């Protein structure tokens, strides 16, 4: 089956969330915590990512966007690191760190190559404004913005994968879910999507990242440029 559209996980797959959040945490919190381990801070904040989304996935609350969830989890992270008296405007700016993440080095050029033959869209837990900001910062050219803001839910709920297929009108097999996370790809495959794993061995810094898929996939790539090669772009 010919692949006609690619939909992407973003955090970890297209952008280096850990380095970006650590950079902004060091910049914004240096006056309050001069000895802050900014990488550990980024890890701790990311550790609250799934539990906060689960409050929406479970139906315990209506959909709220990722900025809201990050802002709600931030006080506990600050407390974990013993950081006190951070003004509200600094906290708001810190939430915006997730809007200022940088792409992995090969991604912008690889996406330009992929877009010559395919429709492209994020299928991320990030909302529309967050995806738009990351796209503008990194030169991503998307044909649509799908994902949490479009489906009003969070992965791995079925709506995000089904809506990604329906949005472009291709068959599931013609729609390729691209991610650095095997669990994301396993769910996509269960809904009939083709899947591509991108190795990101440094996603979590010292803790590493996935070097290969742990589930069956349609394509396994060293990075996004390698996937573009495999797709003939």
PDB file of C-alpha atoms in Angstrom:
ATOM      1  CA  UNK A   1       0.000   0.000   0.000  1.00  0.00           C
ATOM      2  CA  UNK A   2       1.394   3.411  -0.963  1.00  0.00           C
ATOM      3  CA  UNK A   3       1.801   5.836   1.918  1.00  0.00           C
ATOM      4  CA  UNK A   4       0.010   9.109   1.142  1.00  0.00           C
ATOM      5  CA  UNK A   5       0.004  10.949   4.479  1.00  0.00           C
ATOM      6  CA  UNK A   6       2.348  11.047   7.457  1.00  0.00           C
ATOM      7  CA  UNK A   7       1.146  11.976  10.932  1.00  0.00           C
ATOM      8  CA  UNK A   8       3.765  12.606  13.583  1.00  0.00           C
ATOM      9  CA  UNK A   9       4.264  12.295  17.257  1.00  0.00           C
ATOM     10  CA  UNK A  10       6.100  15.518  18.078  1.00  0.00           C
ATOM     11  CA  UNK A  11       7.647  15.530  21.578  1.00  0.00           C
ATOM     12  CA  UNK A  12      10.709  13.320  21.308  1.00  0.00           C
ATOM     13  CA  UNK A  13      10.137  12.369  17.670  1.00  0.00           C
ATOM     14  CA  UNK A  14      10.452  15.739  15.945  1.00  0.00           C
ATOM     15  CA  UNK A  15      11.687  17.963  18.775  1.00  0.00           C
ATOM     16  CA  UNK A  16      14.139  17.503  21.640  1.00  0.00           C
ATOM     17  CA  UNK A  17      11.861  18.306  24.571  1.00  0.00           C
ATOM     18  CA  UNK A  18      14.382  17.556  27.313  1.00  0.00           C
ATOM     19  CA  UNK A  19      17.121  19.919  26.155  1.00  0.00           C
ATOM     20  CA  UNK A  20      14.641  22.700  25.440  1.00  0.00           C
ATOM     21  CA  UNK A  21      12.835  22.504  28.762  1.00  0.00           C
ATOM     22  CA  UNK A  22      16.146  22.234  30.637  1.00  0.00           C
ATOM     23  CA  UNK A  23      17.508  25.291  28.830  1.00  0.00           C
ATOM     24  CA  UNK A  24      14.459  27.376  29.695  1.00  0.00           C
ATOM     25  CA  UNK A  25      14.331  26.115  33.279  1.00  0.00           C
ATOM     26  CA  UNK A  26      17.970  27.103  33.796  1.00  0.00           C
ATOM     27  CA  UNK A  27      17.318  30.539  32.299  1.00  0.00           C
ATOM     28  CA  UNK A  28      14.119  31.292  34.169  1.00  0.00           C
ATOM     29  CA  UNK A  29      14.822  29.640  37.515  1.00  0.00           C
ATOM     30  CA  UNK A  30      18.516  30.475  37.922  1.00  0.00           C
ATOM     31  CA  UNK A  31      17.759  33.395  40.246  1.00  0.00           C
ATOM     32  CA  UNK A  32      15.672  31.158  42.526  1.00  0.00           C
ATOM     33  CA  UNK A  33      17.721  27.947  42.364  1.00  0.00           C
ATOM     34  CA  UNK A  34      21.329  28.625  41.283  1.00  0.00           C
ATOM     35  CA  UNK A  35      22.339  24.973  41.691  1.00  0.00           C
ATOM     36  CA  UNK A  36      19.333  23.570  39.807  1.00  0.00           C
ATOM     37  CA  UNK A  37      19.888  20.357  37.862  1.00  0.00           C
ATOM     38  CA  UNK A  38      17.879  21.572  34.882  1.00  0.00           C
ATOM     39  CA  UNK A  39      17.879  18.200  33.134  1.00  0.00           C
ATOM     40  CA  UNK A  40      16.454  16.503  36.213  1.00  0.00           C
ATOM     41  CA  UNK A  41      13.861  19.260  36.443  1.00  0.00           C
ATOM     42  CA  UNK A  42      12.798  18.609  32.843  1.00  0.00           C
ATOM     43  CA  UNK A  43      12.580  14.879  33.555  1.00  0.00           C
ATOM     44  CA  UNK A  44      10.461  15.441  36.661  1.00  0.00           C
ATOM     45  CA  UNK A  45       8.063  17.722  34.831  1.00  0.00           C
ATOM     46  CA  UNK A  46       7.754  15.269  31.966  1.00  0.00           C
ATOM     47  CA  UNK A  47       7.083  12.566  34.551  1.00  0.00           C
ATOM     48  CA  UNK A  48       3.809  14.319  35.388  1.00  0.00           C
ATOM     49  CA  UNK A  49       2.793  14.447  31.736  1.00  0.00           C
ATOM     50  CA  UNK A  50       0.882  11.168  31.497  1.00  0.00           C
ATOM     51  CA  UNK A  51      -0.763  11.296  34.929  1.00  0.00           C
ATOM     52  CA  UNK A  52      -2.117  14.759  34.156  1.00  0.00           C
ATOM     53  CA  UNK A  53      -3.487  13.661  30.771  1.00  0.00           C
ATOM     54  CA  UNK A  54      -5.104  10.630  32.381  1.00  0.00           C
ATOM     55  CA  UNK A  55      -7.519  12.930  34.201  1.00  0.00           C
ATOM     56  CA  UNK A  56      -8.928  13.808  30.760  1.00  0.00           C
ATOM     57  CA  UNK A  57      -8.583  10.356  29.182  1.00  0.00           C
ATOM     58  CA  UNK A  58     -10.466   8.771  32.066  1.00  0.00           C
ATOM     59  CA  UNK A  59     -13.363  11.181  31.716  1.00  0.00           C
ATOM     60  CA  UNK A  60     -12.774  12.630  35.183  1.00  0.00           C
ATOM     61  CA  UNK A  61     -12.672  16.130  33.665  1.00  0.00           C
ATOM     62  CA  UNK A  62     -13.485  17.763  30.321  1.00  0.00           C
ATOM     63  CA  UNK A  63     -10.737  18.300  27.789  1.00  0.00           C
ATOM     64  CA  UNK A  64      -8.190  20.982  28.704  1.00  0.00           C
ATOM     65  CA  UNK A  65      -5.093  21.713  26.669  1.00  0.00           C
ATOM     66  CA  UNK A  66      -1.536  20.743  27.479  1.00  0.00           C
ATOM     67  CA  UNK A  67      -0.557  24.239  28.630  1.00  0.00           C
ATOM     68  CA  UNK A  68      -3.238  23.995  31.311  1.00  0.00           C
ATOM     69  CA  UNK A  69      -2.019  20.590  32.429  1.00  0.00           C
ATOM     70  CA  UNK A  70       1.625  21.720  32.480  1.00  0.00           C
ATOM     71  CA  UNK A  71       0.721  24.800  34.515  1.00  0.00           C
ATOM     72  CA  UNK A  72      -1.186  22.654  37.006  1.00  0.00           C
ATOM     73  CA  UNK A  73       1.695  20.216  37.480  1.00  0.00           C
ATOM     74  CA  UNK A  74       4.425  22.871  37.702  1.00  0.00           C
ATOM     75  CA  UNK A  75       3.922  23.795  41.399  1.00  0.00           C
ATOM     76  CA  UNK A  76       4.558  20.202  42.480  1.00  0.00           C
ATOM     77  CA  UNK A  77       7.734  20.077  40.399  1.00  0.00           C
ATOM     78  CA  UNK A  78       8.974  23.341  41.882  1.00  0.00           C
ATOM     79  CA  UNK A  79       8.225  21.989  45.375  1.00  0.00           C
ATOM     80  CA  UNK A  80      10.053  18.740  44.579  1.00  0.00           C
ATOM     81  CA  UNK A  81      13.194  20.759  43.877  1.00  0.00           C
ATOM     82  CA  UNK A  82      12.698  23.055  46.864  1.00  0.00           C
ATOM     83  CA  UNK A  83      12.170  26.120  44.694  1.00  0.00           C
ATOM     84  CA  UNK A  84      10.018  28.727  46.395  1.00  0.00           C
ATOM     85  CA  UNK A  85       8.766  32.258  45.701  1.00  0.00           C
ATOM     86  CA  UNK A  86       8.675  31.953  41.915  1.00  0.00           C
ATOM     87  CA  UNK A  87       6.418  34.759  40.653  1.00  0.00           C
ATOM     88  CA  UNK A  88       3.351  33.885  38.613  1.00  0.00           C
ATOM     89  CA  UNK A  89       4.677  35.614  35.506  1.00  0.00           C
ATOM     90  CA  UNK A  90       7.821  33.471  35.624  1.00  0.00           C
ATOM     91  CA  UNK A  91       5.697  30.346  36.008  1.00  0.00           C
ATOM     92  CA  UNK A  92       3.629  31.335  32.980  1.00  0.00           C
ATOM     93  CA  UNK A  93       6.801  31.922  30.979  1.00  0.00           C
ATOM     94  CA  UNK A  94       8.150  28.544  32.047  1.00  0.00           C
ATOM     95  CA  UNK A  95       5.048  26.813  30.674  1.00  0.00           C
ATOM     96  CA  UNK A  96       5.875  28.510  27.383  1.00  0.00           C
ATOM     97  CA  UNK A  97       9.175  26.584  27.365  1.00  0.00           C
ATOM     98  CA  UNK A  98       7.241  23.770  25.692  1.00  0.00           C
ATOM     99  CA  UNK A  99       6.518  26.173  22.801  1.00  0.00           C
ATOM    100  CA  UNK A 100      10.239  26.909  22.303  1.00  0.00           C
ATOM    101  CA  UNK A 101      11.667  23.453  21.688  1.00  0.00           C
ATOM    102  CA  UNK A 102      14.190  22.819  18.944  1.00  0.00           C
ATOM    103  CA  UNK A 103      13.942  20.121  16.296  1.00  0.00           C
ATOM    104  CA  UNK A 104      16.394  17.263  16.131  1.00  0.00           C
ATOM    105  CA  UNK A 105      19.046  18.337  13.601  1.00  0.00           C
ATOM    106  CA  UNK A 106      17.893  16.345  10.568  1.00  0.00           C
ATOM    107  CA  UNK A 107      14.165  16.954  10.967  1.00  0.00           C
ATOM    108  CA  UNK A 108      13.460  20.242   9.106  1.00  0.00           C
ATOM    109  CA  UNK A 109      15.201  19.148   5.909  1.00  0.00           C
ATOM    110  CA  UNK A 110      13.734  15.641   6.096  1.00  0.00           C
ATOM    111  CA  UNK A 111      10.241  17.064   6.476  1.00  0.00           C
ATOM    112  CA  UNK A 112      10.709  19.253   3.421  1.00  0.00           C
ATOM    113  CA  UNK A 113      11.670  16.142   1.472  1.00  0.00           C
ATOM    114  CA  UNK A 114       8.714  14.152   2.794  1.00  0.00           C
ATOM    115  CA  UNK A 115       6.257  16.920   1.965  1.00  0.00           C
ATOM    116  CA  UNK A 116       7.150  16.754  -1.720  1.00  0.00           C
ATOM    117  CA  UNK A 117       5.224  13.465  -1.950  1.00  0.00           C
ATOM    118  CA  UNK A 118       3.024  13.290   1.131  1.00  0.00           C
ATOM    119  CA  UNK A 119       0.582  15.257   3.219  1.00  0.00           C
ATOM    120  CA  UNK A 120       1.988  15.970   6.687  1.00  0.00           C
ATOM    121  CA  UNK A 121       0.386  16.716  10.050  1.00  0.00           C
ATOM    122  CA  UNK A 122       1.231  16.392  13.727  1.00  0.00           C
ATOM    123  CA  UNK A 123      -0.746  13.820  15.678  1.00  0.00           C
ATOM    124  CA  UNK A 124       0.473  15.018  19.055  1.00  0.00           C
ATOM    125  CA  UNK A 125      -0.825  15.551  22.550  1.00  0.00           C
ATOM    126  CA  UNK A 126       0.046  19.206  22.026  1.00  0.00           C
ATOM    127  CA  UNK A 127      -2.789  21.578  21.100  1.00  0.00           C
ATOM    128  CA  UNK A 128      -3.070  23.715  17.991  1.00  0.00           C
ATOM    129  CA  UNK A 129      -1.234  26.810  19.257  1.00  0.00           C
ATOM    130  CA  UNK A 130       1.581  24.690  20.657  1.00  0.00           C
ATOM    131  CA  UNK A 131       2.016  22.858  17.355  1.00  0.00           C
ATOM    132  CA  UNK A 132       1.846  26.130  15.419  1.00  0.00           C
ATOM    133  CA  UNK A 133       4.553  27.682  17.599  1.00  0.00           C
ATOM    134  CA  UNK A 134       6.857  24.678  17.219  1.00  0.00           C
ATOM    135  CA  UNK A 135       6.248  24.640  13.473  1.00  0.00           C
ATOM    136  CA  UNK A 136       7.084  28.335  13.097  1.00  0.00           C
ATOM    137  CA  UNK A 137      10.173  28.033  15.283  1.00  0.00           C
ATOM    138  CA  UNK A 138      11.569  25.073  13.375  1.00  0.00           C
ATOM    139  CA  UNK A 139      10.312  25.649   9.848  1.00  0.00           C
ATOM    140  CA  UNK A 140       7.912  22.698   9.792  1.00  0.00           C
ATOM    141  CA  UNK A 141       5.389  22.910   6.941  1.00  0.00           C
ATOM    142  CA  UNK A 142       2.264  21.039   7.990  1.00  0.00           C
ATOM    143  CA  UNK A 143      -0.798  20.563   5.797  1.00  0.00           C
ATOM    144  CA  UNK A 144      -3.064  20.335   8.854  1.00  0.00           C
ATOM    145  CA  UNK A 145      -2.773  20.257  12.633  1.00  0.00           C
ATOM    146  CA  UNK A 146      -4.321  17.125  14.077  1.00  0.00           C
ATOM    147  CA  UNK A 147      -3.979  15.493  17.478  1.00  0.00           C
ATOM    148  CA  UNK A 148      -5.277  16.450  20.891  1.00  0.00           C
ATOM    149  CA  UNK A 149      -6.622  19.874  19.960  1.00  0.00           C
ATOM    150  CA  UNK A 150      -8.461  18.406  16.977  1.00  0.00           C
ATOM    151  CA  UNK A 151      -9.807  15.281  18.659  1.00  0.00           C
ATOM    152  CA  UNK A 152     -10.316  16.822  22.125  1.00  0.00           C
ATOM    153  CA  UNK A 153      -8.648  13.903  23.859  1.00  0.00           C
ATOM    154  CA  UNK A 154      -5.179  12.464  24.457  1.00  0.00           C
ATOM    155  CA  UNK A 155      -3.270   9.520  23.063  1.00  0.00           C
ATOM    156  CA  UNK A 156      -3.644   6.591  23.184  1.00  0.00           C
ATOM    157  CA  UNK A 157      -7.427   7.149  22.948  1.00  0.00           C
ATOM    158  CA  UNK A 158      -8.768   5.793  19.643  1.00  0.00           C
ATOM    159  CA  UNK A 159     -10.144   9.138  18.436  1.00  0.00           C
ATOM    160  CA  UNK A 160      -6.679  10.544  17.776  1.00  0.00           C
ATOM    161  CA  UNK A 161      -5.755   7.748  15.370  1.00  0.00           C
ATOM    162  CA  UNK A 162      -9.160   7.448  13.716  1.00  0.00           C
ATOM    163  CA  UNK A 163      -9.471  11.212  13.276  1.00  0.00           C
ATOM    164  CA  UNK A 164      -5.992  11.387  11.759  1.00  0.00           C
ATOM    165  CA  UNK A 165      -7.067   8.911   9.095  1.00  0.00           C
ATOM    166  CA  UNK A 166     -10.430  10.547   8.466  1.00  0.00           C
ATOM    167  CA  UNK A 167      -8.998  14.063   8.235  1.00  0.00           C
ATOM    168  CA  UNK A 168      -7.115  13.348   5.012  1.00  0.00           C
ATOM    169  CA  UNK A 169      -9.578  10.790   3.694  1.00  0.00           C
ATOM    170  CA  UNK A 170      -7.079   8.074   2.912  1.00  0.00           C
ATOM    171  CA  UNK A 171      -7.251   4.501   4.124  1.00  0.00           C
ATOM    172  CA  UNK A 172      -5.606   3.653   7.461  1.00  0.00           C
ATOM    173  CA  UNK A 173      -2.860   1.759   5.638  1.00  0.00           C
ATOM    174  CA  UNK A 174      -2.144   4.813   3.484  1.00  0.00           C
ATOM    175  CA  UNK A 175      -1.697   6.884   6.646  1.00  0.00           C
ATOM    176  CA  UNK A 176       1.691   6.472   8.335  1.00  0.00           C
ATOM    177  CA  UNK A 177       2.021   7.166  12.052  1.00  0.00           C
ATOM    178  CA  UNK A 178       5.596   8.278  12.757  1.00  0.00           C
ATOM    179  CA  UNK A 179       6.888   8.107  16.329  1.00  0.00           C
ATOM    180  CA  UNK A 180       9.907   7.400  18.490  1.00  0.00           C
ATOM    181  CA  UNK A 181       7.725   5.496  20.966  1.00  0.00           C
ATOM    182  CA  UNK A 182       6.735   1.885  20.398  1.00  0.00           C
ATOM    183  CA  UNK A 183       3.611   2.135  22.547  1.00  0.00           C
ATOM    184  CA  UNK A 184       2.248   4.921  20.328  1.00  0.00           C
ATOM    185  CA  UNK A 185       2.926   2.853  17.216  1.00  0.00           C
ATOM    186  CA  UNK A 186       1.342  -0.275  18.653  1.00  0.00           C
ATOM    187  CA  UNK A 187      -1.927   1.554  19.224  1.00  0.00           C
ATOM    188  CA  UNK A 188      -1.794   3.160  15.775  1.00  0.00           C
ATOM    189  CA  UNK A 189      -1.270  -0.254  14.200  1.00  0.00           C
ATOM    190  CA  UNK A 190      -4.254  -1.646  16.110  1.00  0.00           C
ATOM    191  CA  UNK A 191      -6.380   0.901  14.237  1.00  0.00           C
ATOM    192  CA  UNK A 192      -4.921  -0.161  10.912  1.00  0.00           C
ATOM    193  CA  UNK A 193      -2.405   2.633  10.355  1.00  0.00           C
ATOM    194  CA  UNK A 194       0.973   1.946   8.851  1.00  0.00           C
ATOM    195  CA  UNK A 195       3.755   2.739  11.317  1.00  0.00           C
ATOM    196  CA  UNK A 196       7.288   4.118  11.276  1.00  0.00           C
ATOM    197  CA  UNK A 197       9.659   4.046  14.235  1.00  0.00           C
ATOM    198  CA  UNK A 198      12.293   6.767  14.510  1.00  0.00           C
ATOM    199  CA  UNK A 199      15.246   5.938  16.767  1.00  0.00           C
ATOM    200  CA  UNK A 200      15.892   8.661  19.352  1.00  0.00           C
ATOM    201  CA  UNK A 201      18.602   7.207  21.609  1.00  0.00           C
ATOM    202  CA  UNK A 202      19.140  10.549  23.394  1.00  0.00           C
ATOM    203  CA  UNK A 203      15.520  11.572  23.972  1.00  0.00           C
ATOM    204  CA  UNK A 204      15.817  11.238  27.759  1.00  0.00           C
ATOM    205  CA  UNK A 205      19.415  12.399  28.004  1.00  0.00           C
ATOM    206  CA  UNK A 206      21.424  10.086  30.295  1.00  0.00           C
ATOM    207  CA  UNK A 207      18.390   7.785  30.549  1.00  0.00           C
ATOM    208  CA  UNK A 208      18.543   7.211  26.792  1.00  0.00           C
ATOM    209  CA  UNK A 209      15.663   6.531  24.464  1.00  0.00           C
ATOM    210  CA  UNK A 210      14.413   3.921  22.041  1.00  0.00           C
ATOM    211  CA  UNK A 211      17.101   2.754  19.640  1.00  0.00           C
ATOM    212  CA  UNK A 212      14.756   0.328  17.864  1.00  0.00           C
ATOM    213  CA  UNK A 213      11.061  -0.544  17.989  1.00  0.00           C
ATOM    214  CA  UNK A 214       9.870  -3.123  20.481  1.00  0.00           C
ATOM    215  CA  UNK A 215       6.768  -3.879  18.398  1.00  0.00           C
ATOM    216  CA  UNK A 216       6.285  -4.813  14.737  1.00  0.00           C
ATOM    217  CA  UNK A 217       6.368  -1.732  12.484  1.00  0.00           C
ATOM    218  CA  UNK A 218       6.115  -1.018   8.776  1.00  0.00           C
ATOM    219  CA  UNK A 219       9.359   0.970   8.762  1.00  0.00           C
ATOM    220  CA  UNK A 220      12.203   1.238  11.266  1.00  0.00           C
ATOM    221  CA  UNK A 221      14.500   4.227  10.671  1.00  0.00           C
ATOM    222  CA  UNK A 222      17.702   5.580  12.185  1.00  0.00           C
ATOM    223  CA  UNK A 223      16.234   9.093  12.005  1.00  0.00           C
ATOM    224  CA  UNK A 224      13.726  11.048   9.928  1.00  0.00           C
ATOM    225  CA  UNK A 225      16.162  11.470   7.040  1.00  0.00           C
ATOM    226  CA  UNK A 226      16.500   7.687   6.866  1.00  0.00           C
ATOM    227  CA  UNK A 227      12.699   7.379   6.731  1.00  0.00           C
ATOM    228  CA  UNK A 228      12.618   9.885   3.877  1.00  0.00           C
ATOM    229  CA  UNK A 229      15.174   7.732   2.054  1.00  0.00           C
ATOM    230  CA  UNK A 230      13.089   4.606   2.630  1.00  0.00           C
ATOM    231  CA  UNK A 231       9.992   6.354   1.249  1.00  0.00           C
ATOM    232  CA  UNK A 232      11.877   7.435  -1.854  1.00  0.00           C
ATOM    233  CA  UNK A 233      11.878  11.140  -1.042  1.00  0.00           C
TER     234      UNK A 233
END
